């Protein structure tokens, strides 16, 4: 019986006569219900459209509501609950201190040997404060002297949990300074990087403590930041008054400068601690390399930067660059641009120019250490490795291989340290600026902007500069510019000179309970990456006896330098001018690298002594010296001044651009904001500044201060917008891409056999380019010789003519190995 019913329903389910009308009825029901659902969701959809402009401005809540008492209570409560659940045991079960998220009591960074040290202070969920101590010099005192032994002087940086900080200070005293006669650590100053509660919640408790409060009188913070219980408001360029007691004067050994970086908050301060080069240690040594220790708070992390809560509001349209032209306006203080300007400022002022000039080649960035306010390294590096973010901030195919491998290495190291058992996790900070140039996406963006700007300068000098053939045959800059010419910087350095030049051999030895480290330890890589073919060549040379051990050691030391070379060489198409998008990106590069961070309002700028914000980006003042210094610090100018594109040639081009732009500005009778110029550099150096619009007019041959669409239609009939004569050369955003598959280490295994480097140097394949795109005489290839064609595809409708030029190897035959190759690559 059951089988009959199953067969009956099966027949019905597959019967067209029955199922066709039933399917129509089902479809009708679905459509009706869908329409009803849409009708019910329409109010929600309309409400979302109305609320979108408001919810996108959620940063206002952080800026204006976060300082309230209820926000303070809620934020700290969440942090304490998270700390109890994720971290290990507390230092003292009887105290109210939260458990530390990292093991750090044994670690200290040595600033001046035997005298000044920096101790990390883990707090709350992932915050990090710091304790700066100055140990008194060991001298023999008379028995009849009335003065007691001098104490240890201390300075705190950020305190979000007073109980934890006080407990750690006691442990640090017992572990590191037990053998000192008077080992009491007296806290004389508290430096607050910004006003957020996780960095300032312990200020009141420290001031009210009987022991610490007796000596703690100075609480430093930004003048416009409203730091709780701040007694010493500081502005950009101020120096901290360092304590001195009973002959223990910390001011004789170090200095602390205040650098204003308005982005995360409008009054954020980075405290730059530098040892004085003439400060002698207890062993009598002097002339130690000047190293900057940057307490960045939330302005900069290892591998990223703080959220720009209090910058100008940045919309999705502002972020999009595909539709931008050379006349498009941008917000220098908005979103990611404000972060990049702050990073460029920190890069320029971290190590003073005179210290960088006297540094050995390649050591300038190694002498800048970053001490951030959070342990965010693993999260920030992991975010860069996610596929969804690859196209936004990585684009590894356009970077040197060393950039990716450095990021991967640090990601693995950070993951190892943070995955250790509770209470034994190790910190991943401090970090060096040399490393941050590779693993931090904002610094990679600065380098990309610098590369684009150097290309624009070269194109201008070759095609648009009027007097390049008749004048300025050699550089005739000022003494200040000659100082910039002498400023060395490259990414790679000779490891053999590091210990002798930086004083690494003078560091205090470490023990089981005291881990003494300095900037050399944090600059040392855990992993070293190189090409296997280079290592195989050294191994074969040693086996065959062709190279001696000394030569092999030198080659091994330089194996990683080859990763600094790009795998694919890109350059603009000859005899073409930049496209509209490229020109817009070039203006952004000038603004980010050449202009100082400004206050968010005129009152902020006046109080903090910073440049005032501008509404018209054409009026943004660009500093020539700042631009040159930023390019140097980013490692974009070769130290060999004799080569094309070297340091002296680039400075020459920049000087010519400034002179010609100033001449063009005078011809157009444009007005320079003299007040802002005098405000930043003073009357004597005001000529160093020039408006961005004047540079745009000269560099890209476009109209200065282009009127908006509204003004164009509202102008009187007899008035016209300013115009300039433009070149008849074609504008293109394409590039020439050069890739030799027979020499590329990344493509060596595709050829089926390892490459013999010596044979390649003896006889290279001659590859010629299509002369139709380069306006050059065609090179006739030898018999049976391949050639490379550059083919530019026709853009489809709706697409921009801004694609890369296609590099197509039609046919290539190696004259030695007779290997036929056919390849095609972009």
Short mmCIF file of N, CA, C and O in Angstrom, two decimals, residues 540-599:
data_model
loop_
_atom_site.label_atom_id
_atom_site.label_comp_id
_atom_site.label_asym_id
_atom_site.label_seq_id
_atom_site.Cartn_x
_atom_site.Cartn_y
_atom_site.Cartn_z
N UNK A 540 79.49 26.61 -4.08
CA UNK A 540 80.26 26.01 -5.16
C UNK A 540 81.67 26.59 -5.23
O UNK A 540 82.65 25.89 -5.49
N UNK A 541 81.78 27.90 -4.97
CA UNK A 541 83.09 28.52 -4.99
C UNK A 541 84.00 27.98 -3.91
O UNK A 541 85.21 27.80 -4.12
N UNK A 542 83.44 27.73 -2.72
CA UNK A 542 84.26 27.17 -1.64
C UNK A 542 84.65 25.73 -1.94
O UNK A 542 85.78 25.30 -1.64
N UNK A 543 83.72 24.95 -2.51
CA UNK A 543 84.04 23.56 -2.83
C UNK A 543 85.11 23.48 -3.91
O UNK A 543 86.01 22.63 -3.83
N UNK A 544 85.00 24.31 -4.91
CA UNK A 544 85.96 24.27 -6.01
C UNK A 544 87.27 24.99 -5.70
O UNK A 544 88.22 24.90 -6.49
N UNK A 545 87.32 25.71 -4.60
CA UNK A 545 88.53 26.43 -4.25
C UNK A 545 88.73 27.71 -5.03
O UNK A 545 89.83 28.27 -5.01
N UNK A 546 87.69 28.21 -5.73
CA UNK A 546 87.83 29.43 -6.51
C UNK A 546 87.83 30.68 -5.65
O UNK A 546 88.31 31.72 -6.06
N UNK A 547 87.23 30.62 -4.45
CA UNK A 547 87.19 31.78 -3.56
C UNK A 547 87.74 31.35 -2.20
O UNK A 547 87.55 30.21 -1.75
N UNK A 548 88.39 32.28 -1.54
CA UNK A 548 88.96 32.00 -0.22
C UNK A 548 87.93 32.32 0.85
O UNK A 548 86.91 32.96 0.58
N UNK A 549 88.14 31.87 2.08
CA UNK A 549 87.15 32.10 3.15
C UNK A 549 86.83 33.57 3.40
O UNK A 549 85.68 33.91 3.69
N UNK A 550 87.81 34.46 3.30
CA UNK A 550 87.54 35.88 3.52
C UNK A 550 86.58 36.45 2.47
O UNK A 550 85.65 37.19 2.78
N UNK A 551 86.83 36.07 1.21
CA UNK A 551 85.93 36.51 0.14
C UNK A 551 84.54 35.93 0.33
O UNK A 551 83.52 36.61 0.12
N UNK A 552 84.47 34.66 0.74
CA UNK A 552 83.17 34.03 0.98
C UNK A 552 82.43 34.72 2.12
O UNK A 552 81.21 34.91 2.06
N UNK A 553 83.15 35.13 3.17
CA UNK A 553 82.51 35.82 4.28
C UNK A 553 81.93 37.16 3.84
O UNK A 553 80.83 37.54 4.24
N UNK A 554 82.65 37.89 2.99
CA UNK A 554 82.14 39.17 2.49
C UNK A 554 80.91 38.97 1.62
O UNK A 554 79.95 39.74 1.70
N UNK A 555 80.93 37.91 0.79
CA UNK A 555 79.76 37.65 -0.05
C UNK A 555 78.57 37.22 0.78
O UNK A 555 77.43 37.62 0.50
N UNK A 556 78.79 36.42 1.81
CA UNK A 556 77.69 36.01 2.68
C UNK A 556 77.08 37.21 3.41
O UNK A 556 75.86 37.27 3.61
N UNK A 557 77.93 38.17 3.80
CA UNK A 557 77.41 39.35 4.51
C UNK A 557 76.56 40.23 3.62
O UNK A 557 75.73 40.99 4.11
N UNK A 558 76.74 40.12 2.29
CA UNK A 558 76.01 40.98 1.36
C UNK A 558 74.91 40.23 0.60
O UNK A 558 74.36 40.78 -0.36
N UNK A 559 74.60 39.00 1.02
CA UNK A 559 73.59 38.23 0.29
C UNK A 559 72.22 38.91 0.34
O UNK A 559 71.49 38.92 -0.65
N UNK A 560 71.87 39.47 1.49
CA UNK A 560 70.54 40.06 1.63
C UNK A 560 70.38 41.37 0.89
O UNK A 560 69.26 41.83 0.67
N UNK A 561 71.51 42.01 0.49
CA UNK A 561 71.41 43.30 -0.18
C UNK A 561 70.73 43.19 -1.54
O UNK A 561 70.13 44.15 -2.01
N UNK A 562 70.84 42.02 -2.17
CA UNK A 562 70.23 41.86 -3.49
C UNK A 562 68.71 41.92 -3.43
O UNK A 562 68.04 42.26 -4.41
N UNK A 563 68.13 41.60 -2.25
CA UNK A 563 66.68 41.68 -2.10
C UNK A 563 66.19 43.13 -2.07
O UNK A 563 64.98 43.36 -2.16
N UNK A 564 67.09 44.08 -1.90
CA UNK A 564 66.70 45.48 -1.93
C UNK A 564 66.43 45.96 -3.35
O UNK A 564 65.83 47.02 -3.54
N UNK A 565 66.87 45.19 -4.36
CA UNK A 565 66.64 45.56 -5.75
C UNK A 565 65.26 45.10 -6.19
O UNK A 565 64.83 43.99 -5.87
N UNK A 566 64.52 45.94 -6.92
CA UNK A 566 63.18 45.52 -7.38
C UNK A 566 63.27 44.40 -8.40
O UNK A 566 64.19 44.35 -9.22
N UNK A 567 62.31 43.48 -8.32
CA UNK A 567 62.29 42.36 -9.27
C UNK A 567 61.86 42.82 -10.65
O UNK A 567 62.25 42.22 -11.66
N UNK A 568 61.06 43.87 -10.72
CA UNK A 568 60.59 44.42 -11.99
C UNK A 568 60.87 45.92 -11.98
O UNK A 568 60.55 46.61 -11.02
N UNK A 569 61.48 46.41 -13.03
CA UNK A 569 61.83 47.83 -13.14
C UNK A 569 60.73 48.55 -13.90
O UNK A 569 60.35 48.14 -15.00
N UNK A 570 60.21 49.60 -13.31
CA UNK A 570 59.13 50.39 -13.92
C UNK A 570 59.61 51.82 -14.10
O UNK A 570 60.26 52.39 -13.21
N UNK A 571 59.26 52.40 -15.23
CA UNK A 571 59.57 53.80 -15.50
C UNK A 571 58.52 54.36 -16.44
O UNK A 571 57.87 53.62 -17.17
N UNK A 572 58.30 55.69 -16.41
CA UNK A 572 57.28 56.27 -17.28
C UNK A 572 57.67 56.18 -18.75
O UNK A 572 58.84 56.02 -19.10
N UNK A 573 56.68 56.27 -19.60
CA UNK A 573 56.92 56.23 -21.04
C UNK A 573 57.68 57.48 -21.45
O UNK A 573 57.30 58.60 -21.11
N UNK A 574 58.79 57.34 -22.16
CA UNK A 574 59.54 58.53 -22.58
C UNK A 574 58.71 59.46 -23.45
O UNK A 574 57.80 59.03 -24.18
N UNK A 575 59.02 60.74 -23.35
CA UNK A 575 58.38 61.79 -24.16
C UNK A 575 56.88 61.88 -23.91
O UNK A 575 56.11 62.22 -24.80
N UNK A 576 56.44 61.55 -22.71
CA UNK A 576 55.04 61.72 -22.32
C UNK A 576 54.97 62.44 -20.99
O UNK A 576 55.90 62.35 -20.17
N UNK A 577 53.90 63.16 -20.76
CA UNK A 577 53.67 63.85 -19.51
C UNK A 577 52.74 63.02 -18.63
O UNK A 577 52.01 62.16 -19.12
N UNK A 578 52.74 63.25 -17.31
CA UNK A 578 51.89 62.48 -16.41
C UNK A 578 50.41 62.69 -16.71
O UNK A 578 49.99 63.75 -17.19
N UNK A 579 49.62 61.68 -16.40
CA UNK A 579 48.17 61.77 -16.57
C UNK A 579 47.57 62.63 -15.46
O UNK A 579 48.26 63.06 -14.53
N UNK A 580 46.27 62.88 -15.57
CA UNK A 580 45.59 63.69 -14.56
C UNK A 580 45.69 63.04 -13.19
O UNK A 580 45.94 63.72 -12.18
N UNK A 581 45.51 61.74 -13.12
CA UNK A 581 45.60 61.05 -11.84
C UNK A 581 47.01 61.12 -11.28
O UNK A 581 47.20 61.35 -10.08
N UNK A 582 48.02 60.93 -12.13
CA UNK A 582 49.40 61.00 -11.68
C UNK A 582 49.73 62.40 -11.16
O UNK A 582 50.47 62.57 -10.18
N UNK A 583 49.22 63.43 -11.83
CA UNK A 583 49.48 64.79 -11.37
C UNK A 583 48.83 65.04 -10.02
O UNK A 583 49.41 65.69 -9.14
N UNK A 584 47.62 64.54 -9.83
CA UNK A 584 46.95 64.69 -8.53
C UNK A 584 47.75 63.98 -7.44
O UNK A 584 47.95 64.54 -6.35
N UNK A 585 48.22 62.77 -7.73
CA UNK A 585 49.02 62.04 -6.74
C UNK A 585 50.35 62.75 -6.47
O UNK A 585 50.86 62.73 -5.35
N UNK A 586 50.92 63.41 -7.49
CA UNK A 586 52.13 64.17 -7.27
C UNK A 586 51.91 65.36 -6.36
O UNK A 586 52.77 65.70 -5.53
N UNK A 587 50.77 66.03 -6.49
CA UNK A 587 50.45 67.14 -5.59
C UNK A 587 50.28 66.64 -4.16
O UNK A 587 50.69 67.31 -3.20
N UNK A 588 49.65 65.47 -4.00
CA UNK A 588 49.53 64.89 -2.67
C UNK A 588 50.91 64.62 -2.08
O UNK A 588 51.14 64.82 -0.88
N UNK A 589 51.82 64.13 -2.92
CA UNK A 589 53.18 63.85 -2.43
C UNK A 589 53.87 65.13 -1.97
O UNK A 589 54.53 65.15 -0.92
N UNK A 590 53.72 66.22 -2.72
CA UNK A 590 54.31 67.49 -2.31
C UNK A 590 53.71 67.96 -0.98
O UNK A 590 54.43 68.47 -0.11
N UNK A 591 52.39 67.78 -0.82
CA UNK A 591 51.73 68.24 0.41
C UNK A 591 52.15 67.41 1.61
O UNK A 591 52.39 67.94 2.70
N UNK A 592 52.23 66.08 1.43
CA UNK A 592 52.54 65.20 2.56
C UNK A 592 54.01 65.31 2.97
O UNK A 592 54.33 65.38 4.16
N UNK A 593 54.91 65.34 1.99
CA UNK A 593 56.34 65.33 2.28
C UNK A 593 56.92 66.72 2.50
O UNK A 593 57.97 66.85 3.13
N UNK A 594 56.27 67.75 1.97
CA UNK A 594 56.85 69.08 2.01
C UNK A 594 56.20 70.07 2.94
O UNK A 594 56.75 71.16 3.13
N UNK A 595 55.05 69.74 3.52
CA UNK A 595 54.38 70.69 4.40
C UNK A 595 54.33 70.15 5.82
O UNK A 595 54.20 68.95 6.04
N UNK A 596 54.43 71.05 6.78
CA UNK A 596 54.40 70.66 8.19
C UNK A 596 52.96 70.39 8.62
O UNK A 596 52.02 70.99 8.09
N UNK A 597 52.74 69.48 9.58
CA UNK A 597 51.39 69.29 10.12
C UNK A 597 50.85 70.59 10.69
O UNK A 597 51.59 71.38 11.29
N UNK A 598 49.57 70.82 10.49
CA UNK A 598 48.94 72.06 10.96
C UNK A 598 47.88 71.73 11.98
O UNK A 598 47.42 70.59 12.10
N UNK A 599 47.51 72.74 12.75
CA UNK A 599 46.44 72.56 13.71
C UNK A 599 45.10 72.39 13.03
O UNK A 599 44.92 72.73 11.85
#
